Coordinates of C-alpha atoms in Angstrom, one line a residue:
I1 CA 75.0 -12.0 -68.9
V2 CA 76.4 -14.0 -66.0
M3 CA 74.3 -17.0 -64.8
I4 CA 75.2 -18.2 -61.3
G5 CA 73.3 -19.7 -58.3
L6 CA 73.5 -22.3 -55.7
P7 CA 74.7 -25.7 -57.0
K8 CA 73.3 -29.0 -56.1
G9 CA 74.3 -30.1 -52.6
V10 CA 74.6 -26.5 -51.2
E11 CA 70.8 -26.3 -50.5
A12 CA 68.3 -29.1 -50.4
E13 CA 65.2 -30.2 -48.6
G14 CA 65.8 -31.8 -45.2
C15 CA 68.9 -29.7 -44.3
D16 CA 69.8 -26.1 -43.5
R17 CA 72.3 -23.9 -45.1
K18 CA 75.2 -22.8 -42.9
N19 CA 75.6 -19.4 -44.6
I20 CA 73.9 -17.2 -47.3
D21 CA 77.0 -17.0 -49.5
L22 CA 77.3 -18.0 -53.2
P23 CA 80.2 -20.2 -54.0
K24 CA 83.4 -18.1 -53.9
R25 CA 84.3 -18.8 -57.6
F26 CA 80.9 -17.5 -58.7
N27 CA 81.5 -14.2 -56.9
E28 CA 85.0 -14.0 -58.4
L29 CA 83.5 -14.6 -61.9
V30 CA 81.1 -11.7 -61.5
E31 CA 83.9 -9.4 -60.3
E32 CA 86.2 -10.3 -63.2
V33 CA 83.5 -9.9 -65.9
V34 CA 82.4 -6.5 -64.5
K35 CA 86.0 -5.2 -64.8
V36 CA 85.9 -5.6 -68.6
Q37 CA 82.1 -5.2 -69.2
P38 CA 80.3 -2.7 -66.9
N39 CA 77.0 -3.5 -68.5
T40 CA 76.7 -6.8 -66.8
V41 CA 73.4 -8.5 -65.8
V42 CA 73.5 -11.3 -63.2
V43 CA 70.9 -14.1 -63.5
L44 CA 70.4 -16.1 -60.2
S45 CA 69.0 -19.6 -59.9
N46 CA 68.6 -20.5 -56.2
G47 CA 65.9 -21.6 -53.8
S48 CA 66.6 -19.1 -51.0
P49 CA 68.3 -15.7 -50.4
V50 CA 71.9 -15.1 -51.1
A51 CA 74.4 -12.4 -50.3
M52 CA 75.6 -10.2 -53.3
P53 CA 78.9 -8.6 -52.6
W54 CA 79.1 -7.3 -56.2
I55 CA 75.6 -5.7 -56.1
G56 CA 76.8 -2.1 -56.6
K57 CA 78.9 -3.0 -59.7
V58 CA 76.3 -4.8 -61.9
K59 CA 73.5 -3.1 -63.9
A60 CA 70.7 -5.5 -63.0
V61 CA 69.9 -8.7 -61.2
L62 CA 67.3 -11.1 -62.3
E63 CA 66.2 -13.6 -59.6
C64 CA 64.8 -16.8 -61.2
F65 CA 64.6 -18.9 -58.0
L66 CA 64.1 -22.5 -59.2
G67 CA 62.1 -22.1 -62.4
G68 CA 62.0 -25.7 -63.6
Q69 CA 62.4 -26.9 -67.2
A70 CA 60.6 -24.0 -68.8
M71 CA 62.8 -21.4 -67.1
G72 CA 65.1 -21.0 -70.2
G73 CA 62.3 -19.7 -72.5
A74 CA 60.9 -17.4 -69.8
L75 CA 64.3 -16.0 -69.1
A76 CA 65.0 -15.3 -72.7
D77 CA 61.6 -13.5 -73.0
I78 CA 62.4 -11.3 -70.1
L79 CA 66.1 -10.5 -70.9
F80 CA 65.3 -9.6 -74.6
G81 CA 62.2 -7.5 -73.8
G82 CA 59.6 -9.9 -75.1
F83 CA 57.8 -9.9 -71.7
N84 CA 57.7 -7.3 -69.0
P85 CA 58.4 -9.0 -65.6
C86 CA 56.2 -8.2 -62.6
G87 CA 57.3 -10.6 -59.9
K88 CA 57.9 -9.5 -56.3
L89 CA 60.1 -11.1 -53.7
P90 CA 58.2 -13.5 -51.3
V91 CA 61.1 -13.3 -48.9
T92 CA 63.6 -10.7 -47.5
F93 CA 67.1 -10.8 -48.8
P94 CA 69.4 -9.8 -45.9
K95 CA 72.8 -8.2 -46.3
A96 CA 74.5 -10.7 -43.9
L97 CA 73.7 -13.9 -42.1
A98 CA 74.0 -12.1 -38.8
H99 CA 71.0 -9.9 -39.8
T100 CA 68.6 -12.9 -40.0
P101 CA 66.0 -13.4 -37.2
A102 CA 67.2 -16.9 -36.5
Y103 CA 70.9 -16.1 -36.1
F104 CA 71.1 -16.5 -32.3
N105 CA 68.7 -19.4 -32.2
Y106 CA 70.2 -21.8 -34.7
P107 CA 71.7 -24.4 -34.6
G108 CA 70.5 -24.4 -31.0
Y109 CA 71.8 -26.2 -27.9
E110 CA 72.0 -30.0 -27.1
G111 CA 70.0 -30.9 -30.2
K112 CA 67.2 -28.5 -29.5
V113 CA 66.3 -25.3 -31.5
L114 CA 64.0 -22.7 -29.9
Y115 CA 61.9 -20.6 -32.2
N116 CA 62.6 -17.4 -30.2
E117 CA 61.7 -15.3 -33.2
Q118 CA 58.1 -15.6 -32.3
V119 CA 56.1 -13.4 -34.6
F120 CA 59.2 -11.5 -35.7
V121 CA 60.0 -13.4 -38.9
G122 CA 60.8 -12.0 -42.3
Y123 CA 60.0 -8.3 -42.9
R124 CA 58.5 -8.1 -39.4
Y125 CA 61.9 -8.6 -37.8
Y126 CA 63.7 -6.1 -40.1
D127 CA 61.0 -3.5 -39.3
A128 CA 61.3 -4.1 -35.5
K129 CA 65.1 -3.9 -35.6
D130 CA 65.2 -1.1 -38.2
L131 CA 67.6 -3.1 -40.3
E132 CA 68.1 -2.2 -43.9
P133 CA 67.9 -5.4 -46.0
L134 CA 69.7 -6.1 -49.3
F135 CA 66.2 -6.4 -50.9
P136 CA 63.0 -6.0 -48.9
F137 CA 60.0 -8.4 -48.9
G138 CA 57.7 -7.5 -51.8
H139 CA 60.4 -5.8 -53.9
G140 CA 60.5 -6.1 -57.6
L141 CA 61.1 -4.0 -60.7
S142 CA 59.8 -4.0 -64.3
Y143 CA 60.5 -2.2 -67.6
T144 CA 57.8 0.4 -66.7
S145 CA 56.9 2.5 -63.7
F146 CA 53.8 2.9 -61.5
A147 CA 52.3 5.8 -59.5
Y148 CA 49.9 5.5 -56.6
S149 CA 47.4 8.2 -55.6
D150 CA 44.1 9.1 -54.0
L151 CA 43.8 6.7 -51.1
K152 CA 40.3 6.5 -49.8
L153 CA 38.9 4.8 -46.6
D154 CA 35.1 4.5 -46.4
K155 CA 35.1 5.0 -42.6
E156 CA 37.2 7.0 -40.1
C157 CA 36.1 4.7 -37.2
I158 CA 35.1 1.1 -37.2
T159 CA 34.1 -1.6 -34.7
D160 CA 35.3 -5.1 -34.7
T161 CA 32.1 -6.2 -36.3
E162 CA 32.4 -3.9 -39.4
E163 CA 34.3 -4.0 -42.6
L164 CA 36.7 -1.3 -43.9
K165 CA 36.7 -0.5 -47.7
V166 CA 40.1 0.7 -48.9
S167 CA 40.8 1.9 -52.5
F168 CA 43.5 3.9 -54.3
L169 CA 44.5 4.7 -57.9
V170 CA 47.4 2.9 -59.7
E171 CA 48.7 4.4 -62.9
N172 CA 51.2 3.0 -65.4
T173 CA 53.5 6.0 -65.9
G174 CA 56.0 4.3 -68.2
S175 CA 56.1 3.6 -71.9
R176 CA 55.3 -0.2 -71.7
Q177 CA 52.4 -2.3 -70.7
G178 CA 53.0 -4.0 -67.4
A179 CA 51.6 -5.4 -64.1
E180 CA 52.1 -4.1 -60.6
I181 CA 51.7 -6.2 -57.5
V182 CA 50.2 -3.7 -55.0
Q183 CA 50.4 -4.5 -51.4
L184 CA 48.2 -3.4 -48.5
Y185 CA 49.8 -3.4 -45.0
V186 CA 48.2 -2.5 -41.6
K187 CA 50.4 -0.7 -39.1
N188 CA 49.5 -1.7 -35.5
P189 CA 49.3 0.8 -32.7
K190 CA 51.6 0.5 -29.7
G191 CA 50.1 -1.6 -26.9
E192 CA 50.8 -4.0 -24.1
V193 CA 51.1 -7.0 -26.5
L194 CA 54.3 -7.1 -28.5
R195 CA 53.2 -7.0 -32.2
P196 CA 54.9 -6.5 -35.5
E197 CA 55.1 -2.9 -36.6
K198 CA 53.0 -3.6 -39.7
E199 CA 51.6 -6.7 -41.4
L200 CA 50.7 -7.6 -45.0
R201 CA 46.9 -8.0 -45.1
D202 CA 46.2 -8.2 -48.9
F203 CA 47.7 -7.8 -52.3
A204 CA 46.6 -7.7 -56.0
K205 CA 48.1 -7.8 -59.4
V206 CA 47.0 -4.9 -61.6
R207 CA 47.7 -5.1 -65.4
L208 CA 47.9 -1.7 -67.1
K209 CA 48.7 -0.3 -70.5
S210 CA 51.0 2.6 -70.8
G211 CA 49.2 5.7 -69.4
E212 CA 46.3 3.6 -68.1
Q213 CA 44.9 4.2 -64.6
R214 CA 42.7 2.0 -62.4
R215 CA 41.2 2.1 -58.9
V216 CA 42.2 -0.9 -56.8
E217 CA 39.8 -1.9 -54.0
F218 CA 40.3 -4.0 -50.8
T219 CA 38.1 -5.0 -47.9
L220 CA 39.6 -5.3 -44.4
H221 CA 37.8 -7.3 -41.7
M222 CA 38.3 -7.6 -37.9
R223 CA 41.0 -10.3 -38.3
D224 CA 43.1 -7.9 -40.3
F225 CA 43.5 -5.8 -37.2
A226 CA 43.7 -8.6 -34.7
Y227 CA 46.1 -11.0 -33.0
Y228 CA 45.2 -14.3 -31.4
D229 CA 44.9 -13.8 -27.6
T230 CA 45.7 -17.0 -25.7
Q231 CA 43.9 -15.7 -22.5
L232 CA 40.7 -15.0 -24.4
G233 CA 41.0 -18.0 -26.6
R234 CA 40.1 -16.0 -29.7
F235 CA 41.3 -13.3 -32.1
Y236 CA 41.2 -9.8 -30.5
A237 CA 41.5 -6.4 -32.2
P238 CA 42.7 -3.8 -29.6
E239 CA 41.4 -0.3 -29.5
G240 CA 43.6 2.3 -31.2
A241 CA 44.6 4.1 -34.3
Y242 CA 45.7 1.8 -37.2
E243 CA 47.5 3.0 -40.3
I244 CA 46.5 1.7 -43.7
L245 CA 49.5 1.5 -46.0
A246 CA 49.5 1.1 -49.8
A247 CA 52.9 -0.1 -50.8
A248 CA 55.1 -1.4 -53.7
S249 CA 57.1 -3.4 -51.1
S250 CA 57.4 -3.6 -47.4
R251 CA 59.9 -0.7 -47.5
D252 CA 58.3 1.3 -50.3
I253 CA 55.2 2.8 -48.7
R254 CA 53.4 5.0 -51.3
L255 CA 50.2 6.1 -49.5
K256 CA 49.0 6.3 -45.9
G257 CA 45.6 6.5 -44.2
Q258 CA 44.3 6.0 -40.6
V259 CA 41.3 4.4 -39.1
Q260 CA 40.3 4.2 -35.4
M261 CA 39.3 0.8 -34.0
I262 CA 36.6 0.9 -31.3
P263 CA 36.1 -2.8 -30.3
S264 CA 32.7 -3.9 -28.9
F265 CA 34.7 -5.8 -26.3
R266 CA 37.7 -4.4 -24.5
K267 CA 40.1 -6.8 -22.9
Q268 CA 41.3 -5.7 -19.5
K269 CA 44.7 -6.4 -18.2
E270 CA 44.7 -9.0 -15.5
I271 CA 45.6 -7.7 -12.1
T272 CA 48.6 -9.2 -10.1
G273 CA 50.4 -8.2 -7.0
W274 CA 52.9 -6.4 -9.2
S275 CA 50.2 -4.4 -11.1
T276 CA 50.4 -0.7 -10.4
I277 CA 47.9 1.5 -8.8
G278 CA 47.8 3.2 -12.2
D279 CA 46.7 -0.1 -13.7
L280 CA 43.8 -0.3 -11.3
K281 CA 42.6 3.2 -12.1
K282 CA 42.3 2.3 -15.8
A283 CA 39.7 -0.5 -15.2
R284 CA 36.3 -0.2 -13.6
A285 CA 36.9 -3.4 -11.6
G286 CA 40.2 -1.9 -10.5
Q287 CA 38.6 1.3 -9.3
K288 CA 36.1 -0.7 -7.3
M289 CA 39.0 -2.7 -5.8
L290 CA 40.6 0.6 -4.5
M291 CA 37.3 1.6 -3.0
D292 CA 37.0 -1.8 -1.4
I293 CA 40.5 -1.6 0.1
K294 CA 39.6 1.8 1.6
G295 CA 36.4 0.3 3.0
Y296 CA 38.2 -2.6 4.5
L297 CA 40.7 -0.3 6.3
K298 CA 37.8 1.8 7.8
E299 CA 35.9 -1.3 9.0
S300 CA 39.1 -2.8 10.5
G301 CA 39.8 0.4 12.5
K302 CA 43.0 1.0 10.5
E303 CA 42.0 4.4 9.1
Q304 CA 45.5 5.8 9.8
V305 CA 46.7 3.7 6.8
L306 CA 44.6 5.9 4.6
S307 CA 46.8 8.8 5.4
L308 CA 49.7 7.1 3.6
P309 CA 51.0 8.8 0.4
I310 CA 49.8 5.9 -1.6
F311 CA 46.2 7.1 -1.0
D312 CA 47.0 10.7 -1.8
E313 CA 45.1 11.6 -4.9
S314 CA 46.4 15.1 -5.3
P315 CA 47.6 15.9 -8.9
E316 CA 51.2 16.6 -7.8
N317 CA 51.4 13.1 -6.2
A318 CA 49.5 11.1 -8.9
A319 CA 52.5 10.2 -11.2
R320 CA 54.5 8.8 -8.3
V321 CA 51.6 6.9 -6.8
D322 CA 50.4 5.5 -10.1
S323 CA 53.7 3.7 -10.6
L324 CA 53.7 1.9 -7.3
P325 CA 52.9 -1.9 -7.4
L326 CA 50.2 -3.2 -5.1
R327 CA 52.7 -5.2 -3.0
M328 CA 54.0 -1.8 -1.8
I329 CA 50.7 -1.2 -0.1
T330 CA 51.3 -4.4 1.9
L331 CA 54.7 -3.2 3.0
L332 CA 53.7 0.4 3.7
S333 CA 50.6 -0.6 5.7
D334 CA 52.7 -2.5 8.3
N335 CA 51.1 -5.7 7.1
V336 CA 47.5 -4.5 7.8
L337 CA 46.8 -5.3 4.1
N338 CA 48.9 -8.6 4.2
N339 CA 49.4 -10.8 1.2
D340 CA 46.4 -13.1 2.1
V341 CA 44.0 -10.1 2.3
M342 CA 45.5 -8.5 -0.9
D343 CA 45.2 -11.8 -2.8
K344 CA 41.5 -11.9 -2.0
F345 CA 41.0 -8.4 -3.4
I346 CA 43.0 -9.3 -6.5
L347 CA 41.0 -12.5 -7.1
E348 CA 37.7 -10.7 -6.8
C349 CA 38.9 -7.9 -9.1
N350 CA 40.0 -10.3 -11.8
E351 CA 36.6 -12.1 -11.6
N352 CA 34.9 -8.8 -12.4
L353 CA 37.6 -7.5 -14.8
H354 CA 35.8 -8.1 -18.1
I355 CA 32.4 -6.8 -16.9
V356 CA 32.1 -3.5 -18.8

């Protein structure tokens, strides 16, 4: 048993670490011990993630973090089998400092640090970058094993005013009593707003005897499918198919289900001069704007503009036309639909945008 960690002065409140390395001598100690005793267990005492260059050579790693004055007794109980551990990591352990989401943002420039990670911190970043961590968020082992099965959702479709009941079976398939920390993630559909691939929405500790099985139940609400929309000034759950994931860690997904969100209110994308004709066609107010533009051209005696390809609604022309920004109409119409005229149409369209 090799006990190592981060000594006093390497990490502390009020300052940031400059790397994720253990002291060089500690790593050398592990390497030398493993050469003569392959059945080596490393016990770590540290307050934040560390790199483990020897991870493939040791039999086990026990992460104690900073356990306080009672850590010794708890550590002995775990190492000698008196207690079956069940803890899961509350952070991601990266393989290298360069893999961390803050790598390009810290220490900043001229005394300022920008939090450019935005929502992509922790496991959300590693999911978005498809980076394999040393140990993922939520990871943890014990002296027994657990199986997940029979995921059930009480609805196939929900609105943003309804709850979703989720349940699944957890079974202790090992020979010892133990506890499993089951985690429930919601995978977001692709949309115009950049969101994490999935987000932890709930978790529970389930204590089971050997061979025992129990159904775990969760209730998801609108907020579990939503993000905070700064334009609306409230949380908003976009329409789409959301995956419900039962997991043992952020990278150990055991069961999957799907529910369709049909919100009672659908946010419409605000129209600008660089919105496309395709964007207009997706919104009722945008469709009306196109009709108003055509009416304006007829009333102005500029009907010849309507013969332009941008007003050609034939199927073979639709894909090309739908990708054109509105400002192209101004250019192609020889300034008949100048910026001032177009801005009035855009303003009126945005005023009517959220009228369903």
